[in-house]
Short mmCIF file of C-alpha atoms and ligand atoms in Angstrom, two decimals:
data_model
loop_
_atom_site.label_atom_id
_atom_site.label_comp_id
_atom_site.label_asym_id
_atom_site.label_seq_id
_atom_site.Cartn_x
_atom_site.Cartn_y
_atom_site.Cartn_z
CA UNK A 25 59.85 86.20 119.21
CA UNK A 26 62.87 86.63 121.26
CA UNK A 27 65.51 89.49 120.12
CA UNK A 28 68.39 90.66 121.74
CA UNK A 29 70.01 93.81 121.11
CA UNK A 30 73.05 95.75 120.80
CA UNK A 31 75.29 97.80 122.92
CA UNK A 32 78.10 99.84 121.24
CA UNK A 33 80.53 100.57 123.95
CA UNK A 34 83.02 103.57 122.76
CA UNK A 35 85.45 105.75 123.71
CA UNK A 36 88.97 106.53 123.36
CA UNK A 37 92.21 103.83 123.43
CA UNK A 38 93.07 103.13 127.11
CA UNK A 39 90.31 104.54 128.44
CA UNK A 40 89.47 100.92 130.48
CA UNK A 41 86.96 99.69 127.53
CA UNK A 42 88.50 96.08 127.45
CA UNK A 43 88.60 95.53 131.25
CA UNK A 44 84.71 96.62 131.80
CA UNK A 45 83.69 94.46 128.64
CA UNK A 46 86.05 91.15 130.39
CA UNK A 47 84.01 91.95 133.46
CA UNK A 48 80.77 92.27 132.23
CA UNK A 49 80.72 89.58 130.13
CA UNK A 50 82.48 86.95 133.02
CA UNK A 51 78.87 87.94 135.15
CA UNK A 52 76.52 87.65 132.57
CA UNK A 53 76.25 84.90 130.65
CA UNK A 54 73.44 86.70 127.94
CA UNK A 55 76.23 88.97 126.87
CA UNK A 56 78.36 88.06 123.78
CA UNK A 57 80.89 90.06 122.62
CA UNK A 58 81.62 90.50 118.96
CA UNK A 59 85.25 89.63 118.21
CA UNK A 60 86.48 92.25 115.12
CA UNK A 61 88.31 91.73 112.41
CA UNK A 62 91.84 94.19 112.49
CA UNK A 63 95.00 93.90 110.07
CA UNK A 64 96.77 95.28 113.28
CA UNK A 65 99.67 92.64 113.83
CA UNK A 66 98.82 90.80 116.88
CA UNK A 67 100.21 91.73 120.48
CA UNK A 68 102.26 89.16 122.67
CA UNK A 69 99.47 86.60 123.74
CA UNK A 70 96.97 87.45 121.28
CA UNK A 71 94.78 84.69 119.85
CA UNK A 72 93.19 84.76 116.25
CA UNK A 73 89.66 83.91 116.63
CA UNK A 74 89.50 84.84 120.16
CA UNK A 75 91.32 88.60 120.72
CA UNK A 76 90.65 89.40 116.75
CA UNK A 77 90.39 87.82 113.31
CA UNK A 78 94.12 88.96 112.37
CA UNK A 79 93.59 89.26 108.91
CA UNK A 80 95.39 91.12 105.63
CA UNK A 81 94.45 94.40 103.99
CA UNK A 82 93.29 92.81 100.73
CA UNK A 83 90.99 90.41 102.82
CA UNK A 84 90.10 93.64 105.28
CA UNK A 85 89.11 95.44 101.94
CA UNK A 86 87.69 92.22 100.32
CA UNK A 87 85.32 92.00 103.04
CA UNK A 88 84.29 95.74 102.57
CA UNK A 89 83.27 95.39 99.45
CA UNK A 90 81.08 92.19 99.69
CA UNK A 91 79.40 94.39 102.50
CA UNK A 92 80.43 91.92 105.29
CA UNK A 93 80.91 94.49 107.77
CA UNK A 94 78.28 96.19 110.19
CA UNK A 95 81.07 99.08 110.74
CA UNK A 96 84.82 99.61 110.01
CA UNK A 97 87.20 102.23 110.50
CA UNK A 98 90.93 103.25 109.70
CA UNK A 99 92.65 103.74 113.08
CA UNK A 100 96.50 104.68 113.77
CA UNK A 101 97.13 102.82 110.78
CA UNK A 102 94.95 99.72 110.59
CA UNK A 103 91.53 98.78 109.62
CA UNK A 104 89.17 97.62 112.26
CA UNK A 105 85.81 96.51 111.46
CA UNK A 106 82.94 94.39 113.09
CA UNK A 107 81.78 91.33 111.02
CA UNK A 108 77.95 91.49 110.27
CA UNK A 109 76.88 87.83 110.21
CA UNK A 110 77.93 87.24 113.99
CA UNK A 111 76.51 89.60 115.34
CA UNK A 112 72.86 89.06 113.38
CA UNK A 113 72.97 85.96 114.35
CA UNK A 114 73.36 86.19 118.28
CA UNK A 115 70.71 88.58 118.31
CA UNK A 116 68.19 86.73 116.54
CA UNK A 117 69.11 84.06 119.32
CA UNK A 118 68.15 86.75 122.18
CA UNK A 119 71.76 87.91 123.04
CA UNK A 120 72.54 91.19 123.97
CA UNK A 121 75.73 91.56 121.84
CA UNK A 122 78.20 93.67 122.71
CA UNK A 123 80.62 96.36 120.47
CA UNK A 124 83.81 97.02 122.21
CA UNK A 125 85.21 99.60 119.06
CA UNK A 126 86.14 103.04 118.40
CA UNK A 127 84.44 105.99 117.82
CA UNK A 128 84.49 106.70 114.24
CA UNK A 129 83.18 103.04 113.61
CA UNK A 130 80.39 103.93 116.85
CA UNK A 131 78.98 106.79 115.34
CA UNK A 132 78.61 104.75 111.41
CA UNK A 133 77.15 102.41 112.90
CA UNK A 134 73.24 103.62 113.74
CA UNK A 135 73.30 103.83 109.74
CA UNK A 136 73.53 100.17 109.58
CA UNK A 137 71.69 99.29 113.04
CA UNK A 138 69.90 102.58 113.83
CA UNK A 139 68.46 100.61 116.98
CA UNK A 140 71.76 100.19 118.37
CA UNK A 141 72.48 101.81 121.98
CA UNK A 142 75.76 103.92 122.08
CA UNK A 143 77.60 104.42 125.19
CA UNK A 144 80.99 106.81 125.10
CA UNK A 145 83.47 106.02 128.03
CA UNK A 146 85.32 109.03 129.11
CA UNK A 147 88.50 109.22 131.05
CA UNK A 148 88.89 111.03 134.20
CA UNK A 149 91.32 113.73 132.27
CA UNK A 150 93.75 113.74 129.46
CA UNK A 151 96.44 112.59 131.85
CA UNK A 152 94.93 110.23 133.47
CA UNK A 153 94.02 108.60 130.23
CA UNK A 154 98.05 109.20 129.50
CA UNK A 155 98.92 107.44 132.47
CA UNK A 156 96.44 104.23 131.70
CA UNK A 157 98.12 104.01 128.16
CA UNK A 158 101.62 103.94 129.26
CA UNK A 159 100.54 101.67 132.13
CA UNK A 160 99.23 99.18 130.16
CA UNK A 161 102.92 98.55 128.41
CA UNK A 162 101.27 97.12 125.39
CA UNK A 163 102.02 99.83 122.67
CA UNK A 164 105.33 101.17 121.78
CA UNK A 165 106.35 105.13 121.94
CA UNK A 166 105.10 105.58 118.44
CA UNK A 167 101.05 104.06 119.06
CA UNK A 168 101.03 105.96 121.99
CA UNK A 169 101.85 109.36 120.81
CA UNK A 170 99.17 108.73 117.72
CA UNK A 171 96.66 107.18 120.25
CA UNK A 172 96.67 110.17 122.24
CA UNK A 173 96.08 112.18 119.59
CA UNK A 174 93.24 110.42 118.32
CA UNK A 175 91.88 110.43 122.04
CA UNK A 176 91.64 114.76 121.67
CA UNK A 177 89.46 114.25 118.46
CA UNK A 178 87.36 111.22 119.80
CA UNK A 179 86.70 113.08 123.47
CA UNK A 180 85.19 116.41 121.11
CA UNK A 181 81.82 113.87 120.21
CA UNK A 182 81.31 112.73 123.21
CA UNK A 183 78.17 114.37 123.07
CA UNK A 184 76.63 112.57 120.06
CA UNK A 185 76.21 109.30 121.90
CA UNK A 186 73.40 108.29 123.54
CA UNK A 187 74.98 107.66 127.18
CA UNK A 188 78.38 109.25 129.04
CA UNK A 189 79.98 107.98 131.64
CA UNK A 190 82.85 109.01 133.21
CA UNK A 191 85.15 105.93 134.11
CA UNK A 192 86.58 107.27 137.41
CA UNK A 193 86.10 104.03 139.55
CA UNK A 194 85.80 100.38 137.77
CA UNK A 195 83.13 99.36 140.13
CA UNK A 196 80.88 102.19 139.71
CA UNK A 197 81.31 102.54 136.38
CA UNK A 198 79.76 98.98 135.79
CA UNK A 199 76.92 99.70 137.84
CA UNK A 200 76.08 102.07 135.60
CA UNK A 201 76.88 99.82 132.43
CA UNK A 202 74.95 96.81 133.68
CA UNK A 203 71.77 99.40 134.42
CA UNK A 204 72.01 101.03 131.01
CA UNK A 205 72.12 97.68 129.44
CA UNK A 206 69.73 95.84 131.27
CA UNK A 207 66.78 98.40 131.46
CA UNK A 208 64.06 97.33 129.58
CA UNK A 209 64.03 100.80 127.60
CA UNK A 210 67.02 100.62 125.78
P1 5GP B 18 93.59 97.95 119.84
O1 5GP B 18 94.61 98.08 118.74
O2 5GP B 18 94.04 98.65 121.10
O3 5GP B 18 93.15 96.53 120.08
O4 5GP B 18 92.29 98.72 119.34
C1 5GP B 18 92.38 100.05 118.90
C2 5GP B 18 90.99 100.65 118.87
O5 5GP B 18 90.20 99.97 117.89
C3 5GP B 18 90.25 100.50 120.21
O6 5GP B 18 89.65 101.76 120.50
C4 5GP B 18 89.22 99.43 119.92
O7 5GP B 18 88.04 99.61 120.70
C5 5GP B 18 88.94 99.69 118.45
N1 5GP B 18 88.30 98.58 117.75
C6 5GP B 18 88.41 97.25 118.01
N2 5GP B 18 87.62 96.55 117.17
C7 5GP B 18 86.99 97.45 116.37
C8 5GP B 18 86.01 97.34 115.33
O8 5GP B 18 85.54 96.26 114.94
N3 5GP B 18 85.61 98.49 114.74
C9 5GP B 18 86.07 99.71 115.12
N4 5GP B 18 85.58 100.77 114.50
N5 5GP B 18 86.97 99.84 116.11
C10 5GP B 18 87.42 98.74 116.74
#
């Protein structure tokens, strides 16, 4: 039988998670990444269905309950949460599915997938991580402040996760993803 298997990549906001996931997954076409659902309010050029599922807090909480999701967490003031059938689904077809979430939800999840492989991406330093955040021009003042917060608490469990790697360089950093995730062991 073919199975796939999946890769929870983790680590705090800003830290590049979203531009190694867009690469990897434009140069290898057995990667699939599961889109969340979030009751964040989408971001200028967003698309439901394709960035998120933009949905409410009383269907965020709905699907709780009914045990839809694999993982979800509260972060600076929103649920995020990974939708269970999706991801089943792709790797009963032989994907290797890919997480792109944060940490809290990374370290529930080996309750509900205990096989799943948990990489923690760490910035170069606190500033640096700073600097990538305010860079990006995405998040107001407010976000920022709280995301950098969170980022002191997330970067103490580092340790938990199966693999660290320290994004210093966006080439080497994927050569390090793609031989992680493509090694027959994990
Ligand atoms: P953003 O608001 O910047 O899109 O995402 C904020 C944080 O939520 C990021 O660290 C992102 O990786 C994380 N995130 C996105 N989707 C999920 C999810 O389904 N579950 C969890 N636990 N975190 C998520």
């Amino acid at each position: 039988m073919i199975s796939g298997k999946l890769i929870v990549l983790t680590g705090p906001s800003g830290v590049g998670k979203g531009t190694l996931v867009r690469t990897l997954l434009s140069r290898h076409p057995k990667l699939y990444l599961s889109i969340s659902a979030t009751t964040r309010s989408p971001r200028l050029g967003e698309i439901n269905g394709q960035d998120y599922y933009f949905i409410n807090n009383t269907k965020f909480e709905s699907m709780i309950q009914q045990n839809q999701l694999l993982e979800w967490a509260q972060y600076a003031g929103n649920y995020y949460g990974t939708p269970r059938i999706n991801v089943q689904e792709k790797i009963n077809k032989g994907f290797i599915v890919l997480l792109e979430i944060e940490v809290a939800g990374a370290e529930a999840i080996k309750k509900t997938f205990s096989n799943a492989l948990r990489i923690f991406i760490l910035p170069p330093s606190l500033k640096e991580l700073e600097s990538r955040l305010r860079g990006r021009a995405t998040d107001s003042e407010q976000s920022i402040t709280k995301r950098l917060k969170l980022a002191k608490e997330e970067l103490a469990v580092s340790q938990k996760f199966d693999k660290v790697i320290t994004n210093h360089n966006l080439e080497k950093t994927l050569r390090q993803l793609e031989l992680i995730i493509f090694s027959t062991q994990s």
